[in-house]
Amino acid sequence: MNTFSMAPKQTRSNQGQGVIALVAIVGFFFMPLIAVFTFEIARLYLAKQELQNACDAASLAAVATLASSDNSDTTTAHKNSIQAALKILQRNFVLGNKLTSAQLASSRDDQAQNIGETKAFFEFLNPVTHAVEDISSPNAKIVRVYGSLMGTLAFGQFVGIKSLAVNAIATGAVPRFDVALCFDISGSMDDQTPISCVRRKWDPTLNGGSISYEVISGNNGVANGKLFDVIKPDATGSSLNGVPPQLLTESYWNGKMYFTEYLAKIYGVPGLRSLNGYPDAGQPPGNYPPGTAYTWDGYQAFTDMVVNIDGNPTFNAFDYQGYSFPNLNTLIEAARGNLENDAVYKSSKANTSVTVNPKAGYQKAYLDAAANRLQPMNDAKNALVTFNDILNTDADTHFGLVSFDSAVGADQNSTETWYSVDESSSYGQKKGFPLPHVKIDNAVNASNFDQVNKSIKSCVAMGSTNIGGAIHEAVQDIKNKSRLGSVKAIVLFTDGEPTLPCGPLDTSDPLRNARLAAVEARDAGIAVYTVGLAQNPAIIPQQVAILNDKNSDPSTGGIAAIAGHGGTFTEVTNSADLRTAFAKIARNLVRLIAHEANGDV
Amino acid sequence: MYKQTSKISRSARNKSGSLLVELSCCSFMMLVFVILAVHLSAIIFGAYKNDIACRDAARAAAQGEDLSQATKLAQVVLKGHETVSFVGKPVLKSPIIYQTYNGAPGPQSSPYVELSTSTEVTLPFQPLTFFGNAQFKDGKLKFSNTYTFPIVRLK
């Protein structure tokens, strides 16, 4: 009985004590250990997550800086992007500690060694091959950041483990772009060019008989200075151009000046610019000998308009590539081609008024120097080329170009026919002027970068402004030949607003025509980034109304807003600011692409 | 017989008593462990929730075209992170730093937005202070975090 009575009691007691002891051991030893271990793991994982976010921010900063870098030197652009990214990294926190002391690592294997230390290594990849590229390479377009941090443990020091390394990898890249540039080359695109309107005539009393050159006066005063100031056109600008096609009769609006050959045609009399019409190289003034042509004294009439290639409102003197232009007389004769050789020099009577030695190439030198002075055309060209350089340096971009006036060309070699001097009087050489249309190509390596830049540089100012037609063509190009998965965008540059003639979506209302084209872009998933250059404050309200990114109403809104998909509108009042405006657009195109396990982006 | 019965009865009572003591001890300790485990989970969960909310808010703010829009975007994102649980609403600490360098950052600078958020986690017992600058107050553990992200879309 004792056995019966004692045995169960003894057994229960032992077991109970064992269980309590076991629970106590687990509770006071293993559970805290597990809790501490869990806590440390969670804390380190949080540190890793924070470091990952900091590296994401750094890689995005690097890509955005690269994309907006106004620098086509790839090494400098990449170094700048690394520094900008490092600054962003240093502003972030991991476990409450600011990464102020984060520094660049020398290689991927150069990781943080000391407690609290943070290092970041930047490398650039080729978007096609995914191979690591040197920072001097134009193919280094994907940014990869390797971050390492030596994190302290909260309890590890009690068991001799004070720190553990935390690593993160972030990859940033601009996505593949298919970008079509719509470039307004309408006549107003050279309205800031310094010009002189001159009446060239024979003066038998001057030095015993010589050509005289009179800068005439129009309704707005003496006709030299910026074309815009000489003409004072309406808000949409002047169609008068500094270089061919000059459309000299357009000086009547609003300068009330007359091209002499237009007057001669109207009145049915011989011309003062040239007695026998065009070509006028080697021809003396129409009134040589006196009485053969009317000199239009008392009229605000001129025979020649030249670009002041020295950039001044009143031409002084200029040397260009070995050709000397000591005065306005030389400028006029060189522009006509009267300094190409001794024969034309003498037959044109330029020898009575110009003292330079004639030689072949004078006319070309003048035209080249004049082309360099065309504003805002030149600033716009430089800004567009810079924009292309940026995107080509920083992203896998395929380019397209739709240059436009009232029309859009069919291909890269398209031209528009004009008389070189004046359309209204049919004066000058009738020839084609570039209206290039480079279509986006989805073939591998068919970026069109060189063709587009070359085409941009070939453009001259002419015609009116069919914005809707240009956007419509750009949308069709992108829809037909863009790459799968690419970011599609249209960048529209204009210094005006839509004008007649227009089409093809509406042939009577240019504004509606433009908005319908924006709707096409919207429906095709294409953002339209608009840049408006206002040479005249009067154009700003109209430009804002048609180009803005705020009002998306298809009937009354702005092109950027109607097209949507993140497109923006930038108003620029000084052409020198165009580079910045386009650099911002390049930056706006940036997206962060997630890092995939296999390294793909 | 009586004695035997009494011994058996005492033995049974001892057995029941032992079980009760064992169960009580074990239950109490397990309760403590469970509470600690719950607190640990809450601490970890709260820290992660605040971190994710802060990161998302900073990313959203970086898409804003100005301080006002950045603030709105951040607040919208934080609203989306609100839950009805022991983890409180993530709150945007003001002011947001919105640095654009007047639209013209230097070649080695990137415009950025910097914002901080805080989230309170309600705990029944005073916990330890972990996870950076978390602070204990009125039975609540407060987590704060700050992120800086580059501004991509400049006006």
mmCIF file of C-alpha atoms in Angstrom, chain A residues 200-451:
data_model
loop_
_atom_site.group_PDB
_atom_site.id
_atom_site.type_symbol
_atom_site.label_atom_id
_atom_site.label_comp_id
_atom_site.label_asym_id
_atom_site.label_seq_id
_atom_site.Cartn_x
_atom_site.Cartn_y
_atom_site.Cartn_z
ATOM 1 C CA ARG A 200 22.057 99.954 -103.367
ATOM 2 C CA LYS A 201 22.114 102.376 -106.268
ATOM 3 C CA TRP A 202 24.492 104.122 -108.584
ATOM 4 C CA ASP A 203 25.469 107.657 -107.534
ATOM 5 C CA PRO A 204 27.234 109.522 -110.349
ATOM 6 C CA THR A 205 28.144 112.348 -107.990
ATOM 7 C CA LEU A 206 29.867 110.167 -105.395
ATOM 8 C CA ASN A 207 33.631 110.062 -105.922
ATOM 9 C CA GLY A 208 33.085 110.681 -109.579
ATOM 10 C CA GLY A 209 30.638 107.817 -109.879
ATOM 11 C CA SER A 210 30.225 105.018 -107.364
ATOM 12 C CA ILE A 211 27.723 102.674 -105.783
ATOM 13 C CA SER A 212 26.041 104.145 -102.708
ATOM 14 C CA TYR A 213 24.565 102.100 -99.866
ATOM 15 C CA GLU A 214 21.778 103.700 -97.878
ATOM 16 C CA VAL A 215 20.267 102.032 -94.849
ATOM 17 C CA ILE A 216 16.645 102.954 -95.369
ATOM 18 C CA SER A 217 14.018 103.847 -92.798
ATOM 19 C CA GLY A 218 10.700 102.108 -92.378
ATOM 20 C CA ASN A 219 7.718 102.842 -90.220
ATOM 21 C CA ASN A 220 9.672 101.718 -87.160
ATOM 22 C CA GLY A 221 12.742 103.856 -87.763
ATOM 23 C CA VAL A 222 16.106 103.136 -89.339
ATOM 24 C CA ALA A 223 15.987 99.640 -90.793
ATOM 25 C CA ASN A 224 18.894 98.046 -89.012
ATOM 26 C CA GLY A 225 19.041 96.089 -85.787
ATOM 27 C CA LYS A 226 17.081 93.030 -84.783
ATOM 28 C CA LEU A 227 14.648 91.961 -87.460
ATOM 29 C CA PHE A 228 11.902 91.894 -84.868
ATOM 30 C CA ASP A 229 12.551 95.522 -83.918
ATOM 31 C CA VAL A 230 12.794 96.640 -87.536
ATOM 32 C CA ILE A 231 9.500 94.999 -88.484
ATOM 33 C CA LYS A 232 7.600 94.966 -85.170
ATOM 34 C CA PRO A 233 5.433 92.098 -86.366
ATOM 35 C CA ASP A 234 2.240 90.718 -84.877
ATOM 36 C CA ALA A 235 2.415 88.234 -82.008
ATOM 37 C CA THR A 236 3.092 85.313 -84.336
ATOM 38 C CA GLY A 237 6.240 86.951 -85.730
ATOM 39 C CA SER A 238 7.542 87.946 -89.146
ATOM 40 C CA SER A 239 7.964 85.775 -92.241
ATOM 41 C CA LEU A 240 10.850 87.956 -93.389
ATOM 42 C CA ASN A 241 14.109 86.023 -93.188
ATOM 43 C CA GLY A 242 17.761 86.955 -92.844
ATOM 44 C CA VAL A 243 19.002 84.312 -95.256
ATOM 45 C CA PRO A 244 17.314 82.574 -98.219
ATOM 46 C CA PRO A 245 14.448 82.171 -98.603
ATOM 47 C CA GLN A 246 14.327 85.831 -97.567
ATOM 48 C CA LEU A 247 10.757 86.681 -98.648
ATOM 49 C CA LEU A 248 11.699 90.360 -98.751
ATOM 50 C CA THR A 249 8.189 91.602 -99.557
ATOM 51 C CA GLU A 250 7.137 90.388 -96.104
ATOM 52 C CA SER A 251 8.930 93.496 -94.783
ATOM 53 C CA TYR A 252 5.762 95.402 -95.594
ATOM 54 C CA TRP A 253 4.090 93.709 -92.592
ATOM 55 C CA ASN A 254 4.412 95.779 -90.316
ATOM 56 C CA GLY A 255 7.495 97.748 -91.311
ATOM 57 C CA LYS A 256 5.793 99.275 -94.366
ATOM 58 C CA MET A 257 8.959 98.773 -96.370
ATOM 59 C CA TYR A 258 9.137 97.714 -99.987
ATOM 60 C CA PHE A 259 11.438 95.413 -101.875
ATOM 61 C CA THR A 260 12.339 97.365 -105.031
ATOM 62 C CA GLU A 261 11.832 94.427 -107.358
ATOM 63 C CA TYR A 262 8.298 93.952 -106.073
ATOM 64 C CA LEU A 263 7.587 97.627 -106.819
ATOM 65 C CA ALA A 264 9.185 97.231 -110.228
ATOM 66 C CA LYS A 265 6.965 94.253 -110.935
ATOM 67 C CA ILE A 266 3.833 96.060 -109.773
ATOM 68 C CA TYR A 267 4.641 99.188 -111.770
ATOM 69 C CA GLY A 268 6.058 97.292 -114.745
ATOM 70 C CA VAL A 269 9.408 99.089 -114.741
ATOM 71 C CA PRO A 270 13.028 97.882 -114.743
ATOM 72 C CA GLY A 271 14.397 96.796 -111.395
ATOM 73 C CA LEU A 272 16.860 98.758 -109.303
ATOM 74 C CA ARG A 273 18.456 95.672 -107.819
ATOM 75 C CA SER A 274 19.242 94.387 -111.253
ATOM 76 C CA LEU A 275 18.184 95.845 -114.547
ATOM 77 C CA ASN A 276 17.775 92.449 -116.108
ATOM 78 C CA GLY A 277 16.382 90.587 -113.146
ATOM 79 C CA TYR A 278 17.888 87.546 -111.490
ATOM 80 C CA PRO A 279 20.703 86.330 -111.464
ATOM 81 C CA ASP A 280 22.132 89.566 -110.242
ATOM 82 C CA ALA A 281 25.721 88.556 -109.508
ATOM 83 C CA GLY A 282 28.031 90.742 -111.557
ATOM 84 C CA GLN A 283 25.272 93.246 -112.249
ATOM 85 C CA PRO A 284 25.655 96.949 -111.465
ATOM 86 C CA PRO A 285 22.765 98.837 -109.875
ATOM 87 C CA GLY A 286 19.713 99.074 -112.143
ATOM 88 C CA ASN A 287 20.195 102.837 -112.472
ATOM 89 C CA TYR A 288 23.632 102.407 -114.036
ATOM 90 C CA PRO A 289 23.909 104.316 -116.266
ATOM 91 C CA PRO A 290 21.611 106.868 -114.609
ATOM 92 C CA GLY A 291 18.053 106.911 -115.824
ATOM 93 C CA THR A 292 17.749 103.262 -116.763
ATOM 94 C CA ALA A 293 15.824 102.305 -113.634
ATOM 95 C CA TYR A 294 13.750 104.130 -111.104
ATOM 96 C CA THR A 295 15.583 104.654 -107.798
ATOM 97 C CA TRP A 296 12.451 104.849 -105.629
ATOM 98 C CA ASP A 297 13.651 107.910 -103.786
ATOM 99 C CA GLY A 298 10.934 108.953 -101.359
ATOM 100 C CA TYR A 299 9.806 105.361 -100.952
ATOM 101 C CA GLN A 300 10.756 103.178 -98.027
ATOM 102 C CA ALA A 301 12.268 100.816 -100.562
ATOM 103 C CA PHE A 302 15.357 98.639 -100.377
ATOM 104 C CA THR A 303 17.251 96.381 -102.760
ATOM 105 C CA ASP A 304 19.125 94.163 -100.311
ATOM 106 C CA MET A 305 18.755 92.858 -96.827
ATOM 107 C CA VAL A 306 21.845 91.426 -95.161
ATOM 108 C CA VAL A 307 22.603 89.880 -91.800
ATOM 109 C CA ASN A 308 24.957 91.938 -89.650
ATOM 110 C CA ILE A 309 27.420 89.113 -89.242
ATOM 111 C CA ASP A 310 29.284 90.946 -86.473
ATOM 112 C CA GLY A 311 26.140 90.625 -84.352
ATOM 113 C CA ASN A 312 25.713 94.374 -83.876
ATOM 114 C CA PRO A 313 22.575 96.393 -84.643
ATOM 115 C CA THR A 314 24.710 98.511 -86.978
ATOM 116 C CA PHE A 315 27.322 96.607 -88.911
ATOM 117 C CA ASN A 316 30.893 97.681 -88.243
ATOM 118 C CA ALA A 317 33.435 95.137 -89.428
ATOM 119 C CA PHE A 318 34.042 91.401 -89.236
ATOM 120 C CA ASP A 319 36.563 88.815 -90.355
ATOM 121 C CA TYR A 320 35.398 85.288 -90.997
ATOM 122 C CA GLN A 321 37.619 82.379 -91.966
ATOM 123 C CA GLY A 322 40.106 84.542 -93.829
ATOM 124 C CA TYR A 323 37.506 86.739 -95.499
ATOM 125 C CA SER A 324 37.442 90.365 -94.503
ATOM 126 C CA PHE A 325 34.243 92.377 -94.232
ATOM 127 C CA PRO A 326 35.439 95.877 -93.287
ATOM 128 C CA ASN A 327 32.109 97.622 -93.910
ATOM 129 C CA LEU A 328 28.478 97.251 -94.951
ATOM 130 C CA ASN A 329 29.381 97.784 -98.629
ATOM 131 C CA THR A 330 31.510 94.651 -98.593
ATOM 132 C CA LEU A 331 28.744 92.718 -96.869
ATOM 133 C CA ILE A 332 26.238 93.631 -99.593
ATOM 134 C CA GLU A 333 28.553 92.790 -102.466
ATOM 135 C CA ALA A 334 29.707 89.542 -100.880
ATOM 136 C CA ALA A 335 26.090 88.471 -100.304
ATOM 137 C CA ARG A 336 25.314 89.049 -103.970
ATOM 138 C CA GLY A 337 28.365 87.107 -105.150
ATOM 139 C CA ASN A 338 30.149 90.141 -106.562
ATOM 140 C CA LEU A 339 33.433 89.368 -104.812
ATOM 141 C CA GLU A 340 33.978 85.885 -106.214
ATOM 142 C CA ASN A 341 36.418 86.975 -108.880
ATOM 143 C CA ASP A 342 37.826 90.027 -110.524
ATOM 144 C CA ALA A 343 35.403 89.890 -113.464
ATOM 145 C CA VAL A 344 32.195 90.148 -111.407
ATOM 146 C CA TYR A 345 33.911 92.557 -109.044
ATOM 147 C CA LYS A 346 34.400 94.971 -111.907
ATOM 148 C CA SER A 347 31.247 94.267 -113.912
ATOM 149 C CA SER A 348 29.080 94.851 -110.858
ATOM 150 C CA LYS A 349 30.916 98.128 -110.197
ATOM 151 C CA ALA A 350 31.722 96.847 -106.722
ATOM 152 C CA ASN A 351 35.230 98.040 -107.410
ATOM 153 C CA THR A 352 33.960 101.603 -107.041
ATOM 154 C CA SER A 353 32.813 101.077 -103.473
ATOM 155 C CA VAL A 354 34.605 98.067 -102.007
ATOM 156 C CA THR A 355 38.337 97.819 -101.409
ATOM 157 C CA VAL A 356 38.863 94.163 -100.512
ATOM 158 C CA ASN A 357 40.504 91.773 -102.939
ATOM 159 C CA PRO A 358 37.902 89.564 -104.592
ATOM 160 C CA LYS A 359 38.381 85.831 -104.235
ATOM 161 C CA ALA A 360 36.323 82.713 -104.551
ATOM 162 C CA GLY A 361 34.327 81.772 -101.472
ATOM 163 C CA TYR A 362 33.313 85.262 -100.342
ATOM 164 C CA GLN A 363 29.615 84.595 -100.796
ATOM 165 C CA LYS A 364 29.773 81.285 -98.967
ATOM 166 C CA ALA A 365 31.748 82.892 -96.158
ATOM 167 C CA TYR A 366 29.030 85.507 -95.797
ATOM 168 C CA LEU A 367 26.223 82.922 -95.852
ATOM 169 C CA ASP A 368 27.991 80.737 -93.281
ATOM 170 C CA ALA A 369 28.666 83.690 -91.005
ATOM 171 C CA ALA A 370 25.070 84.870 -91.450
ATOM 172 C CA ALA A 371 23.725 81.418 -90.614
ATOM 173 C CA ASN A 372 25.637 81.566 -87.345
ATOM 174 C CA ARG A 373 23.825 84.773 -86.401
ATOM 175 C CA LEU A 374 20.269 83.575 -86.976
ATOM 176 C CA GLN A 375 18.364 83.805 -83.740
ATOM 177 C CA PRO A 376 16.522 82.179 -82.091
ATOM 178 C CA MET A 377 17.032 79.513 -84.755
ATOM 179 C CA ASN A 378 20.619 78.848 -83.722
ATOM 180 C CA ASP A 379 19.875 78.659 -80.017
ATOM 181 C CA ALA A 380 16.995 76.307 -80.776
ATOM 182 C CA LYS A 381 19.204 74.111 -82.959
ATOM 183 C CA ASN A 382 21.926 73.996 -80.316
ATOM 184 C CA ALA A 383 19.397 73.196 -77.602
ATOM 185 C CA LEU A 384 17.858 70.378 -79.634
ATOM 186 C CA VAL A 385 21.238 68.919 -80.516
ATOM 187 C CA THR A 386 22.269 69.134 -76.859
ATOM 188 C CA PHE A 387 19.027 67.433 -75.875
ATOM 189 C CA ASN A 388 19.807 64.657 -78.335
ATOM 190 C CA ASP A 389 23.358 64.420 -77.032
ATOM 191 C CA ILE A 390 22.089 64.078 -73.477
ATOM 192 C CA LEU A 391 19.606 61.355 -74.325
ATOM 193 C CA ASN A 392 22.096 59.586 -76.544
ATOM 194 C CA THR A 393 24.720 59.706 -73.825
ATOM 195 C CA ASP A 394 22.450 58.585 -71.040
ATOM 196 C CA ALA A 395 19.810 56.332 -72.542
ATOM 197 C CA ASP A 396 19.069 53.850 -75.241
ATOM 198 C CA THR A 397 17.197 56.306 -77.443
ATOM 199 C CA HIS A 398 15.843 56.114 -80.958
ATOM 200 C CA PHE A 399 15.276 59.536 -82.455
ATOM 201 C CA GLY A 400 12.887 60.981 -84.967
ATOM 202 C CA LEU A 401 12.551 64.498 -86.351
ATOM 203 C CA VAL A 402 9.564 66.274 -87.811
ATOM 204 C CA SER A 403 10.604 69.738 -88.923
ATOM 205 C CA PHE A 404 7.626 71.788 -89.919
ATOM 206 C CA ASP A 405 6.387 75.083 -91.202
ATOM 207 C CA SER A 406 2.996 74.953 -92.898
ATOM 208 C CA ALA A 407 3.883 71.486 -94.102
ATOM 209 C CA VAL A 408 5.799 68.390 -93.068
ATOM 210 C CA GLY A 409 8.353 66.705 -95.295
ATOM 211 C CA ALA A 410 8.009 63.151 -96.509
ATOM 212 C CA ASP A 411 11.522 61.988 -95.654
ATOM 213 C CA GLN A 412 14.968 63.050 -94.574
ATOM 214 C CA ASN A 413 15.735 64.680 -97.928
ATOM 215 C CA SER A 414 12.453 66.518 -98.321
ATOM 216 C CA THR A 415 12.560 70.127 -99.391
ATOM 217 C CA GLU A 416 10.160 73.003 -99.848
ATOM 218 C CA THR A 417 10.506 75.200 -102.915
ATOM 219 C CA TRP A 418 10.894 78.938 -102.571
ATOM 220 C CA TYR A 419 12.491 81.805 -104.484
ATOM 221 C CA SER A 420 15.696 82.574 -102.667
ATOM 222 C CA VAL A 421 15.130 86.359 -102.462
ATOM 223 C CA ASP A 422 11.427 87.075 -102.748
ATOM 224 C CA GLU A 423 8.375 84.963 -103.340
ATOM 225 C CA SER A 424 5.898 87.733 -104.184
ATOM 226 C CA SER A 425 8.011 89.126 -107.024
ATOM 227 C CA SER A 426 9.371 85.680 -107.995
ATOM 228 C CA TYR A 427 12.885 87.038 -107.551
ATOM 229 C CA GLY A 428 15.868 84.829 -106.912
ATOM 230 C CA GLN A 429 16.795 81.248 -107.542
ATOM 231 C CA LYS A 430 13.858 78.922 -107.243
ATOM 232 C CA LYS A 431 15.088 75.967 -105.265
ATOM 233 C CA GLY A 432 14.295 73.538 -102.522
ATOM 234 C CA PHE A 433 15.044 74.343 -98.896
ATOM 235 C CA PRO A 434 15.385 71.541 -96.338
ATOM 236 C CA LEU A 435 12.227 70.309 -94.616
ATOM 237 C CA PRO A 436 13.630 67.073 -93.162
ATOM 238 C CA HIS A 437 11.473 64.353 -91.690
ATOM 239 C CA VAL A 438 13.484 61.549 -90.079
ATOM 240 C CA LYS A 439 11.209 58.713 -89.064
ATOM 241 C CA ILE A 440 11.803 56.700 -85.925
ATOM 242 C CA ASP A 441 13.175 53.260 -86.701
ATOM 243 C CA ASN A 442 12.693 50.241 -84.446
ATOM 244 C CA ALA A 443 15.559 48.271 -85.953
ATOM 245 C CA VAL A 444 18.422 47.384 -83.601
ATOM 246 C CA ASN A 445 21.029 50.146 -83.445
ATOM 247 C CA ALA A 446 18.959 52.370 -85.765
ATOM 248 C CA SER A 447 19.003 55.298 -83.357
ATOM 249 C CA ASN A 448 19.013 57.945 -86.139
ATOM 250 C CA PHE A 449 21.119 60.094 -83.828
ATOM 251 C CA ASP A 450 23.490 61.382 -86.501
ATOM 252 C CA GLN A 451 20.790 61.819 -89.145
#
